[in-house]
mmCIF file of C-alpha atoms in Angstrom:
data_model
loop_
_atom_site.group_PDB
_atom_site.id
_atom_site.type_symbol
_atom_site.label_atom_id
_atom_site.label_comp_id
_atom_site.label_asym_id
_atom_site.label_seq_id
_atom_site.Cartn_x
_atom_site.Cartn_y
_atom_site.Cartn_z
ATOM 1 C CA UNK A 1 63.817 -41.706 -0.308
ATOM 2 C CA UNK A 2 63.670 -42.551 -4.023
ATOM 3 C CA UNK A 3 60.097 -42.448 -5.324
ATOM 4 C CA UNK A 4 58.775 -43.836 -8.570
ATOM 5 C CA UNK A 5 58.649 -41.267 -11.391
ATOM 6 C CA UNK A 6 54.876 -40.962 -11.069
ATOM 7 C CA UNK A 7 54.748 -40.276 -7.343
ATOM 8 C CA UNK A 8 57.622 -37.795 -7.485
ATOM 9 C CA UNK A 9 55.789 -35.870 -10.236
ATOM 10 C CA UNK A 10 52.529 -35.894 -8.272
ATOM 11 C CA UNK A 11 54.314 -34.488 -5.239
ATOM 12 C CA UNK A 12 56.471 -31.866 -6.917
ATOM 13 C CA UNK A 13 54.895 -30.747 -10.197
ATOM 14 C CA UNK A 14 51.337 -31.959 -10.751
ATOM 15 C CA UNK A 15 49.692 -29.043 -8.934
ATOM 16 C CA UNK A 16 50.946 -26.757 -11.699
ATOM 17 C CA UNK A 17 48.891 -28.621 -14.358
ATOM 18 C CA UNK A 18 46.662 -26.078 -16.078
ATOM 19 C CA UNK A 19 43.796 -28.415 -16.932
ATOM 20 C CA UNK A 20 42.389 -31.841 -16.141
ATOM 21 C CA UNK A 21 43.084 -33.204 -19.618
ATOM 22 C CA UNK A 22 46.760 -32.210 -19.392
ATOM 23 C CA UNK A 23 46.933 -33.709 -15.907
ATOM 24 C CA UNK A 24 45.498 -37.056 -17.039
ATOM 25 C CA UNK A 25 47.747 -37.315 -20.105
ATOM 26 C CA UNK A 26 50.851 -36.431 -18.075
ATOM 27 C CA UNK A 27 49.956 -38.862 -15.298
ATOM 28 C CA UNK A 28 49.331 -41.683 -17.766
ATOM 29 C CA UNK A 29 52.633 -41.048 -19.546
ATOM 30 C CA UNK A 30 54.537 -41.187 -16.251
ATOM 31 C CA UNK A 31 52.821 -44.395 -15.187
ATOM 32 C CA UNK A 32 53.923 -45.922 -18.482
ATOM 33 C CA UNK A 33 57.455 -44.643 -17.761
ATOM 34 C CA UNK A 34 57.176 -46.544 -14.473
ATOM 35 C CA UNK A 35 56.560 -49.697 -16.587
ATOM 36 C CA UNK A 36 52.801 -49.986 -16.097
ATOM 37 C CA UNK A 37 51.155 -51.491 -19.223
ATOM 38 C CA UNK A 38 48.319 -48.995 -19.761
ATOM 39 C CA UNK A 39 45.933 -48.836 -22.721
ATOM 40 C CA UNK A 40 44.215 -45.689 -21.426
ATOM 41 C CA UNK A 41 42.783 -43.839 -18.489
ATOM 42 C CA UNK A 42 39.763 -41.909 -17.252
ATOM 43 C CA UNK A 43 39.403 -39.050 -14.781
ATOM 44 C CA UNK A 44 36.028 -37.925 -13.410
ATOM 45 C CA UNK A 45 35.436 -34.749 -11.415
ATOM 46 C CA UNK A 46 32.244 -33.278 -9.981
ATOM 47 C CA UNK A 47 31.233 -30.061 -11.729
ATOM 48 C CA UNK A 48 29.265 -27.441 -9.771
ATOM 49 C CA UNK A 49 27.485 -26.020 -12.790
ATOM 50 C CA UNK A 50 23.834 -25.141 -13.545
ATOM 51 C CA UNK A 51 23.637 -27.889 -16.183
ATOM 52 C CA UNK A 52 26.685 -30.161 -15.911
ATOM 53 C CA UNK A 53 26.969 -32.571 -12.979
ATOM 54 C CA UNK A 54 30.236 -34.344 -13.865
ATOM 55 C CA UNK A 55 33.112 -34.000 -16.306
ATOM 56 C CA UNK A 56 35.030 -37.072 -17.423
ATOM 57 C CA UNK A 57 38.276 -36.994 -19.406
ATOM 58 C CA UNK A 58 39.201 -40.065 -21.435
ATOM 59 C CA UNK A 59 42.840 -40.721 -22.429
ATOM 60 C CA UNK A 60 44.118 -43.194 -25.007
ATOM 61 C CA UNK A 61 47.733 -44.225 -24.403
ATOM 62 C CA UNK A 62 48.449 -45.161 -28.011
ATOM 63 C CA UNK A 63 47.776 -41.660 -29.348
ATOM 64 C CA UNK A 64 48.002 -39.483 -26.231
ATOM 65 C CA UNK A 65 44.665 -37.911 -27.179
ATOM 66 C CA UNK A 66 42.244 -36.844 -24.424
ATOM 67 C CA UNK A 67 38.530 -36.300 -25.058
ATOM 68 C CA UNK A 68 35.865 -35.068 -22.654
ATOM 69 C CA UNK A 69 32.428 -36.447 -21.786
ATOM 70 C CA UNK A 70 29.844 -34.495 -19.788
ATOM 71 C CA UNK A 71 27.199 -35.753 -17.374
ATOM 72 C CA UNK A 72 24.078 -33.586 -17.363
ATOM 73 C CA UNK A 73 22.022 -34.915 -14.441
ATOM 74 C CA UNK A 74 21.124 -32.452 -11.717
ATOM 75 C CA UNK A 75 23.769 -32.074 -9.057
ATOM 76 C CA UNK A 76 23.494 -34.689 -6.382
ATOM 77 C CA UNK A 77 21.406 -37.103 -8.422
ATOM 78 C CA UNK A 78 22.517 -40.650 -8.959
ATOM 79 C CA UNK A 79 21.562 -40.987 -12.596
ATOM 80 C CA UNK A 80 22.119 -44.120 -14.618
ATOM 81 C CA UNK A 81 24.629 -44.580 -17.374
ATOM 82 C CA UNK A 82 26.580 -41.356 -17.007
ATOM 83 C CA UNK A 83 28.235 -42.565 -13.786
ATOM 84 C CA UNK A 84 29.801 -45.440 -15.751
ATOM 85 C CA UNK A 85 31.146 -43.460 -18.699
ATOM 86 C CA UNK A 86 34.717 -43.842 -17.485
ATOM 87 C CA UNK A 87 34.443 -47.597 -16.920
ATOM 88 C CA UNK A 88 32.645 -48.059 -20.243
ATOM 89 C CA UNK A 89 35.488 -46.268 -22.024
ATOM 90 C CA UNK A 90 38.178 -48.266 -20.220
ATOM 91 C CA UNK A 91 36.419 -51.548 -20.966
ATOM 92 C CA UNK A 92 36.143 -50.739 -24.673
ATOM 93 C CA UNK A 93 39.894 -50.150 -24.875
ATOM 94 C CA UNK A 94 40.302 -53.916 -24.624
ATOM 95 C CA UNK A 95 42.664 -54.170 -21.670
ATOM 96 C CA UNK A 96 42.771 -57.312 -19.580
ATOM 97 C CA UNK A 97 42.035 -55.408 -16.346
ATOM 98 C CA UNK A 98 40.200 -52.221 -15.373
ATOM 99 C CA UNK A 99 41.239 -50.654 -12.075
ATOM 100 C CA UNK A 100 39.497 -47.619 -10.576
ATOM 101 C CA UNK A 101 40.396 -45.670 -7.449
ATOM 102 C CA UNK A 102 38.973 -42.618 -5.676
ATOM 103 C CA UNK A 103 41.479 -39.803 -5.260
ATOM 104 C CA UNK A 104 40.472 -38.026 -2.080
ATOM 105 C CA UNK A 105 37.514 -38.374 0.236
ATOM 106 C CA UNK A 106 34.357 -39.977 -1.174
ATOM 107 C CA UNK A 107 31.808 -39.035 -2.399
ATOM 108 C CA UNK A 108 33.422 -35.805 -3.607
ATOM 109 C CA UNK A 109 36.771 -37.288 -4.508
ATOM 110 C CA UNK A 110 37.941 -37.513 -8.085
ATOM 111 C CA UNK A 111 37.841 -40.956 -9.678
ATOM 112 C CA UNK A 112 40.856 -42.288 -11.568
ATOM 113 C CA UNK A 113 40.567 -45.389 -13.702
ATOM 114 C CA UNK A 114 42.914 -47.302 -15.965
ATOM 115 C CA UNK A 115 42.653 -49.908 -18.690
ATOM 116 C CA UNK A 116 45.574 -52.304 -18.190
ATOM 117 C CA UNK A 117 46.929 -54.584 -20.904
ATOM 118 C CA UNK A 118 47.802 -57.505 -18.593
ATOM 119 C CA UNK A 119 47.212 -58.545 -14.985
ATOM 120 C CA UNK A 120 49.347 -56.488 -12.608
ATOM 121 C CA UNK A 121 51.803 -57.681 -10.032
ATOM 122 C CA UNK A 122 51.086 -56.755 -6.443
ATOM 123 C CA UNK A 123 53.731 -54.020 -6.596
ATOM 124 C CA UNK A 124 52.262 -52.547 -9.808
ATOM 125 C CA UNK A 125 48.734 -52.551 -8.401
ATOM 126 C CA UNK A 126 50.013 -50.867 -5.243
ATOM 127 C CA UNK A 127 51.643 -48.153 -7.376
ATOM 128 C CA UNK A 128 48.286 -47.361 -9.009
ATOM 129 C CA UNK A 129 46.614 -47.136 -5.607
ATOM 130 C CA UNK A 130 49.407 -44.894 -4.353
ATOM 131 C CA UNK A 131 49.115 -42.711 -7.456
ATOM 132 C CA UNK A 132 45.435 -42.129 -6.645
ATOM 133 C CA UNK A 133 46.362 -41.162 -3.079
ATOM 134 C CA UNK A 134 49.109 -38.788 -4.197
ATOM 135 C CA UNK A 135 46.836 -37.348 -6.907
ATOM 136 C CA UNK A 136 44.262 -36.170 -4.352
ATOM 137 C CA UNK A 137 46.057 -32.900 -3.539
ATOM 138 C CA UNK A 138 46.807 -31.690 -7.111
ATOM 139 C CA UNK A 139 43.342 -32.764 -8.238
ATOM 140 C CA UNK A 140 41.816 -30.753 -5.374
ATOM 141 C CA UNK A 141 43.681 -27.710 -6.724
ATOM 142 C CA UNK A 142 42.386 -28.410 -10.235
ATOM 143 C CA UNK A 143 38.852 -28.953 -8.960
ATOM 144 C CA UNK A 144 38.898 -25.690 -6.991
ATOM 145 C CA UNK A 145 40.152 -23.795 -10.028
ATOM 146 C CA UNK A 146 37.524 -25.440 -12.231
ATOM 147 C CA UNK A 147 34.784 -24.711 -9.700
ATOM 148 C CA UNK A 148 35.754 -21.043 -9.518
ATOM 149 C CA UNK A 149 35.801 -20.733 -13.307
ATOM 150 C CA UNK A 150 32.428 -22.482 -13.663
ATOM 151 C CA UNK A 151 30.763 -20.305 -11.030
ATOM 152 C CA UNK A 152 32.176 -17.086 -12.457
ATOM 153 C CA UNK A 153 31.101 -18.038 -15.982
ATOM 154 C CA UNK A 154 27.605 -18.945 -14.763
ATOM 155 C CA UNK A 155 27.104 -15.565 -13.080
ATOM 156 C CA UNK A 156 29.322 -13.225 -15.114
ATOM 157 C CA UNK A 157 29.601 -14.845 -18.535
ATOM 158 C CA UNK A 158 32.675 -16.291 -20.218
ATOM 159 C CA UNK A 159 34.375 -13.007 -21.149
ATOM 160 C CA UNK A 160 33.894 -11.358 -17.750
ATOM 161 C CA UNK A 161 34.931 -14.519 -15.918
ATOM 162 C CA UNK A 162 38.165 -14.624 -17.894
ATOM 163 C CA UNK A 163 38.861 -11.005 -16.925
ATOM 164 C CA UNK A 164 38.308 -11.707 -13.222
ATOM 165 C CA UNK A 165 40.361 -14.919 -13.291
ATOM 166 C CA UNK A 166 43.177 -12.986 -14.965
ATOM 167 C CA UNK A 167 43.282 -10.757 -11.880
ATOM 168 C CA UNK A 168 41.684 -7.632 -13.346
ATOM 169 C CA UNK A 169 40.061 -6.648 -10.078
ATOM 170 C CA UNK A 170 40.498 -2.884 -10.035
ATOM 171 C CA UNK A 171 38.456 -0.053 -11.422
ATOM 172 C CA UNK A 172 39.258 1.327 -14.865
ATOM 173 C CA UNK A 173 40.602 -1.956 -16.188
ATOM 174 C CA UNK A 174 39.011 -3.799 -19.075
ATOM 175 C CA UNK A 175 39.137 -4.063 -22.847
ATOM 176 C CA UNK A 176 37.746 -2.303 -25.879
ATOM 177 C CA UNK A 177 35.672 -4.639 -28.029
ATOM 178 C CA UNK A 178 34.468 -4.076 -31.572
ATOM 179 C CA UNK A 179 31.381 -6.162 -31.978
ATOM 180 C CA UNK A 180 27.800 -6.416 -33.052
ATOM 181 C CA UNK A 181 25.712 -5.498 -30.031
ATOM 182 C CA UNK A 182 22.265 -6.944 -29.442
ATOM 183 C CA UNK A 183 19.879 -5.443 -26.923
ATOM 184 C CA UNK A 184 16.451 -6.931 -26.347
ATOM 185 C CA UNK A 185 13.733 -6.816 -23.749
ATOM 186 C CA UNK A 186 10.134 -7.822 -23.180
ATOM 187 C CA UNK A 187 7.420 -5.270 -23.793
ATOM 188 C CA UNK A 188 5.004 -4.295 -21.009
ATOM 189 C CA UNK A 189 6.528 -6.931 -18.765
ATOM 190 C CA UNK A 190 6.490 -4.679 -15.707
ATOM 191 C CA UNK A 191 2.728 -4.239 -15.984
ATOM 192 C CA UNK A 192 2.244 -7.921 -16.800
ATOM 193 C CA UNK A 193 4.301 -9.007 -13.788
ATOM 194 C CA UNK A 194 2.005 -7.057 -11.451
ATOM 195 C CA UNK A 195 -0.824 -9.448 -12.333
ATOM 196 C CA UNK A 196 1.290 -12.622 -12.156
ATOM 197 C CA UNK A 197 2.493 -14.676 -9.216
ATOM 198 C CA UNK A 198 6.254 -14.318 -8.601
ATOM 199 C CA UNK A 199 6.806 -17.927 -9.657
ATOM 200 C CA UNK A 200 5.066 -17.282 -12.974
ATOM 201 C CA UNK A 201 7.177 -14.154 -13.514
ATOM 202 C CA UNK A 202 10.379 -16.138 -13.027
ATOM 203 C CA UNK A 203 9.132 -18.904 -15.330
ATOM 204 C CA UNK A 204 8.296 -16.380 -18.058
ATOM 205 C CA UNK A 205 11.654 -14.641 -17.738
ATOM 206 C CA UNK A 206 13.523 -17.948 -17.853
ATOM 207 C CA UNK A 207 11.615 -18.954 -20.995
ATOM 208 C CA UNK A 208 12.452 -15.645 -22.695
ATOM 209 C CA UNK A 209 16.110 -15.758 -21.703
ATOM 210 C CA UNK A 210 16.390 -19.396 -22.812
ATOM 211 C CA UNK A 211 15.312 -18.417 -26.298
ATOM 212 C CA UNK A 212 17.204 -15.184 -26.776
ATOM 213 C CA UNK A 213 20.398 -16.297 -25.027
ATOM 214 C CA UNK A 214 20.208 -19.764 -26.564
ATOM 215 C CA UNK A 215 20.046 -18.222 -30.040
ATOM 216 C CA UNK A 216 22.937 -15.860 -29.233
ATOM 217 C CA UNK A 217 25.151 -18.720 -28.081
ATOM 218 C CA UNK A 218 24.149 -20.951 -30.992
ATOM 219 C CA UNK A 219 25.492 -18.374 -33.460
ATOM 220 C CA UNK A 220 28.738 -17.645 -31.656
ATOM 221 C CA UNK A 221 27.690 -14.668 -29.546
ATOM 222 C CA UNK A 222 27.952 -14.106 -25.826
ATOM 223 C CA UNK A 223 25.497 -12.702 -23.299
ATOM 224 C CA UNK A 224 27.194 -9.974 -21.294
ATOM 225 C CA UNK A 225 24.385 -8.979 -18.956
ATOM 226 C CA UNK A 226 20.799 -9.657 -17.971
ATOM 227 C CA UNK A 227 19.193 -6.346 -17.015
ATOM 228 C CA UNK A 228 15.752 -6.904 -15.511
ATOM 229 C CA UNK A 229 13.838 -8.421 -18.425
ATOM 230 C CA UNK A 230 16.481 -7.172 -20.877
ATOM 231 C CA UNK A 231 19.600 -8.775 -22.281
ATOM 232 C CA UNK A 232 22.794 -7.296 -23.705
ATOM 233 C CA UNK A 233 24.825 -9.601 -25.936
ATOM 234 C CA UNK A 234 27.740 -9.226 -28.314
ATOM 235 C CA UNK A 235 29.103 -10.954 -31.391
ATOM 236 C CA UNK A 236 32.791 -9.978 -31.302
ATOM 237 C CA UNK A 237 34.523 -9.248 -34.591
ATOM 238 C CA UNK A 238 37.821 -10.819 -33.534
ATOM 239 C CA UNK A 239 39.543 -12.520 -36.452
ATOM 240 C CA UNK A 240 36.405 -12.823 -38.567
ATOM 241 C CA UNK A 241 35.031 -10.135 -40.845
ATOM 242 C CA UNK A 242 32.468 -7.581 -39.642
ATOM 243 C CA UNK A 243 30.056 -9.006 -42.237
ATOM 244 C CA UNK A 244 30.348 -12.486 -40.684
ATOM 245 C CA UNK A 245 29.601 -11.113 -37.212
ATOM 246 C CA UNK A 246 26.634 -9.134 -38.558
ATOM 247 C CA UNK A 247 25.226 -12.173 -40.342
ATOM 248 C CA UNK A 248 25.642 -14.285 -37.193
ATOM 249 C CA UNK A 249 23.776 -11.701 -35.116
ATOM 250 C CA UNK A 250 20.963 -11.427 -37.652
ATOM 251 C CA UNK A 251 20.649 -15.216 -37.757
ATOM 252 C CA UNK A 252 20.503 -15.310 -33.962
ATOM 253 C CA UNK A 253 17.694 -12.740 -33.914
ATOM 254 C CA UNK A 254 15.791 -14.775 -36.482
ATOM 255 C CA UNK A 255 16.189 -17.916 -34.382
ATOM 256 C CA UNK A 256 15.071 -16.072 -31.241
ATOM 257 C CA UNK A 257 11.943 -14.788 -33.028
ATOM 258 C CA UNK A 258 11.087 -18.308 -34.151
ATOM 259 C CA UNK A 259 11.595 -19.587 -30.619
ATOM 260 C CA UNK A 260 9.401 -16.879 -29.123
ATOM 261 C CA UNK A 261 6.656 -17.541 -31.689
ATOM 262 C CA UNK A 262 6.633 -21.199 -30.657
ATOM 263 C CA UNK A 263 6.637 -20.204 -26.979
ATOM 264 C CA UNK A 264 3.698 -17.833 -27.435
ATOM 265 C CA UNK A 265 1.665 -20.588 -29.101
ATOM 266 C CA UNK A 266 2.364 -22.883 -26.170
ATOM 267 C CA UNK A 267 1.453 -20.148 -23.687
ATOM 268 C CA UNK A 268 -1.794 -19.461 -25.570
ATOM 269 C CA UNK A 269 -2.814 -23.104 -25.167
ATOM 270 C CA UNK A 270 -2.224 -22.722 -21.432
ATOM 271 C CA UNK A 271 -4.348 -19.577 -21.291
ATOM 272 C CA UNK A 272 -1.294 -17.380 -20.691
ATOM 273 C CA UNK A 273 -0.611 -14.026 -22.370
ATOM 274 C CA UNK A 274 2.071 -13.799 -25.070
ATOM 275 C CA UNK A 275 5.496 -12.328 -24.412
ATOM 276 C CA UNK A 276 6.104 -9.662 -27.085
ATOM 277 C CA UNK A 277 9.641 -8.352 -27.271
ATOM 278 C CA UNK A 278 11.813 -5.827 -29.042
ATOM 279 C CA UNK A 279 15.407 -6.284 -30.158
ATOM 280 C CA UNK A 280 17.981 -3.987 -31.737
ATOM 281 C CA UNK A 281 21.323 -4.628 -33.420
ATOM 282 C CA UNK A 282 24.228 -2.230 -33.915
ATOM 283 C CA UNK A 283 27.890 -2.521 -34.904
ATOM 284 C CA UNK A 284 30.397 -0.483 -32.917
ATOM 285 C CA UNK A 285 32.961 -0.319 -30.129
ATOM 286 C CA UNK A 286 32.359 -0.628 -26.401
ATOM 287 C CA UNK A 287 34.466 -0.630 -23.280
ATOM 288 C CA UNK A 288 33.913 -3.743 -21.190
ATOM 289 C CA UNK A 289 35.454 -3.370 -17.759
ATOM 290 C CA UNK A 290 35.289 -2.664 -14.051
ATOM 291 C CA UNK A 291 33.062 0.114 -12.795
ATOM 292 C CA UNK A 292 31.898 0.687 -9.238
ATOM 293 C CA UNK A 293 33.259 1.475 -5.805
ATOM 294 C CA UNK A 294 36.707 0.572 -4.575
ATOM 295 C CA UNK A 295 35.451 -2.639 -2.993
ATOM 296 C CA UNK A 296 32.267 -3.460 -4.970
ATOM 297 C CA UNK A 297 32.727 -3.793 -8.708
ATOM 298 C CA UNK A 298 30.642 -4.688 -11.710
ATOM 299 C CA UNK A 299 31.871 -5.748 -15.106
ATOM 300 C CA UNK A 300 29.724 -3.699 -17.416
ATOM 301 C CA UNK A 301 29.646 -2.319 -20.949
ATOM 302 C CA UNK A 302 29.753 1.403 -21.654
ATOM 303 C CA UNK A 303 30.243 3.609 -24.672
ATOM 304 C CA UNK A 304 28.317 5.302 -27.483
ATOM 305 C CA UNK A 305 27.535 1.997 -29.197
ATOM 306 C CA UNK A 306 25.845 0.658 -26.054
ATOM 307 C CA UNK A 307 23.792 3.837 -25.716
ATOM 308 C CA UNK A 308 22.769 3.702 -29.374
ATOM 309 C CA UNK A 309 21.626 0.073 -29.391
ATOM 310 C CA UNK A 310 19.590 0.665 -26.237
ATOM 311 C CA UNK A 311 17.913 3.767 -27.680
ATOM 312 C CA UNK A 312 17.327 1.970 -30.980
ATOM 313 C CA UNK A 313 15.474 -0.826 -29.209
ATOM 314 C CA UNK A 314 13.246 1.846 -27.685
ATOM 315 C CA UNK A 315 11.977 2.639 -31.195
ATOM 316 C CA UNK A 316 10.546 -0.861 -31.666
ATOM 317 C CA UNK A 317 7.171 0.062 -30.158
ATOM 318 C CA UNK A 318 6.692 3.421 -31.939
ATOM 319 C CA UNK A 319 7.641 1.865 -35.278
ATOM 320 C CA UNK A 320 5.575 -1.257 -34.688
ATOM 321 C CA UNK A 321 8.539 -3.590 -35.239
ATOM 322 C CA UNK A 322 10.065 -6.342 -33.138
ATOM 323 C CA UNK A 323 13.564 -6.030 -34.645
ATOM 324 C CA UNK A 324 15.443 -2.860 -35.595
ATOM 325 C CA UNK A 325 18.884 -2.740 -37.201
ATOM 326 C CA UNK A 326 21.289 0.174 -37.469
ATOM 327 C CA UNK A 327 22.789 1.473 -40.681
ATOM 328 C CA UNK A 328 26.232 0.316 -39.501
ATOM 329 C CA UNK A 329 25.067 -3.281 -39.808
ATOM 330 C CA UNK A 330 23.159 -2.688 -43.028
ATOM 331 C CA UNK A 331 26.409 -1.428 -44.583
ATOM 332 C CA UNK A 332 28.182 -4.713 -43.803
ATOM 333 C CA UNK A 333 25.657 -7.493 -44.304
ATOM 334 C CA UNK A 334 24.485 -9.049 -47.556
ATOM 335 C CA UNK A 335 21.203 -10.104 -45.969
ATOM 336 C CA UNK A 336 18.126 -8.359 -47.310
ATOM 337 C CA UNK A 337 16.884 -5.590 -45.030
ATOM 338 C CA UNK A 338 14.045 -3.063 -45.284
ATOM 339 C CA UNK A 339 14.886 0.608 -44.784
ATOM 340 C CA UNK A 340 12.719 2.565 -42.345
ATOM 341 C CA UNK A 341 14.526 5.853 -42.973
ATOM 342 C CA UNK A 342 16.499 7.972 -40.522
ATOM 343 C CA UNK A 343 15.284 8.520 -36.972
ATOM 344 C CA UNK A 344 16.346 10.651 -34.047
ATOM 345 C CA UNK A 345 17.374 8.671 -30.978
ATOM 346 C CA UNK A 346 17.072 10.158 -27.505
ATOM 347 C CA UNK A 347 20.475 11.357 -26.322
ATOM 348 C CA UNK A 348 22.175 10.596 -29.666
ATOM 349 C CA UNK A 349 23.330 13.650 -31.614
ATOM 350 C CA UNK A 350 23.189 12.202 -35.124
ATOM 351 C CA UNK A 351 20.046 10.636 -36.632
ATOM 352 C CA UNK A 352 20.347 6.884 -37.136
ATOM 353 C CA UNK A 353 19.542 5.036 -40.331
ATOM 354 C CA UNK A 354 17.132 2.289 -39.263
ATOM 355 C CA UNK A 355 16.364 -1.002 -40.975
ATOM 356 C CA UNK A 356 14.286 -4.062 -40.185
ATOM 357 C CA UNK A 357 13.904 -7.634 -41.386
ATOM 358 C CA UNK A 358 11.668 -8.294 -44.419
ATOM 359 C CA UNK A 359 9.434 -10.634 -42.416
ATOM 360 C CA UNK A 360 9.026 -8.291 -39.452
#
């Protein structure tokens, strides 16, 4: 049986598409090769993510470019506006007809839509409907892959998720990273939590993590782990200079301090205690990889740099500072820092040159 180009591709090759945007562009190009007069297309998939409810890819036939739009309502809600982003895009392309089909079982099926330059014949319209039917299986593969990646990133972080998805599932596998490390935690939170209801504890922790992790992400860093009320984050050197990574980390700490100051003022108005914190920054190497038992693993960071930044944060209270910075960072950054001299760190053989921010 001779199938149209589009249906043959959907049966034989489409499941190998590595992303939804590539899938949509390839599908649109093959429909055009089957003589369908398309101006563009839209593909919408549900996204099981803590913040994103739907992802919609928008393809323009004239240029082949695909852009992405995100829907941020809570999962399962039937918000207004975002559900129509695909149709709105297709309508604006100026085609004579917009046709949309569900690929797979509703309500979880993907939605495919097309902007068509002229009215279709019955055979052409049937081909679009058939394409949606044939697309259900490869799109289910894409959706499963996307779901797995989203869940792993939500619980493990982007870098760890990439390691797991790459199949690094055995002990003693990982990578050595040179980066600025940031370690921060709340002060006296254990004692404070004993006087608070569990719901209030969770709310306070979420507020703290929103501010510290939000600042880290805003300046190009990545949270590796939440440890109780603590957070370990990195600003990888990669292709940029160590000075650029140091400056990004220092800017993130400044943003987190501003956010926590604002939060404490809001908590004071509610009659709630403030949430003082300490944070430390250090530049060094760490091993990020699998540690654990043969069948229960954790992606975690180890190495002298991790030990040092943790011990350095422990000096925040004795020195009466909220932010401490190692000499390794002070040697790279052009930002103004205040020297606090050299200090012994528990478990670290060599004294550490310690600095802080001028406003701390």
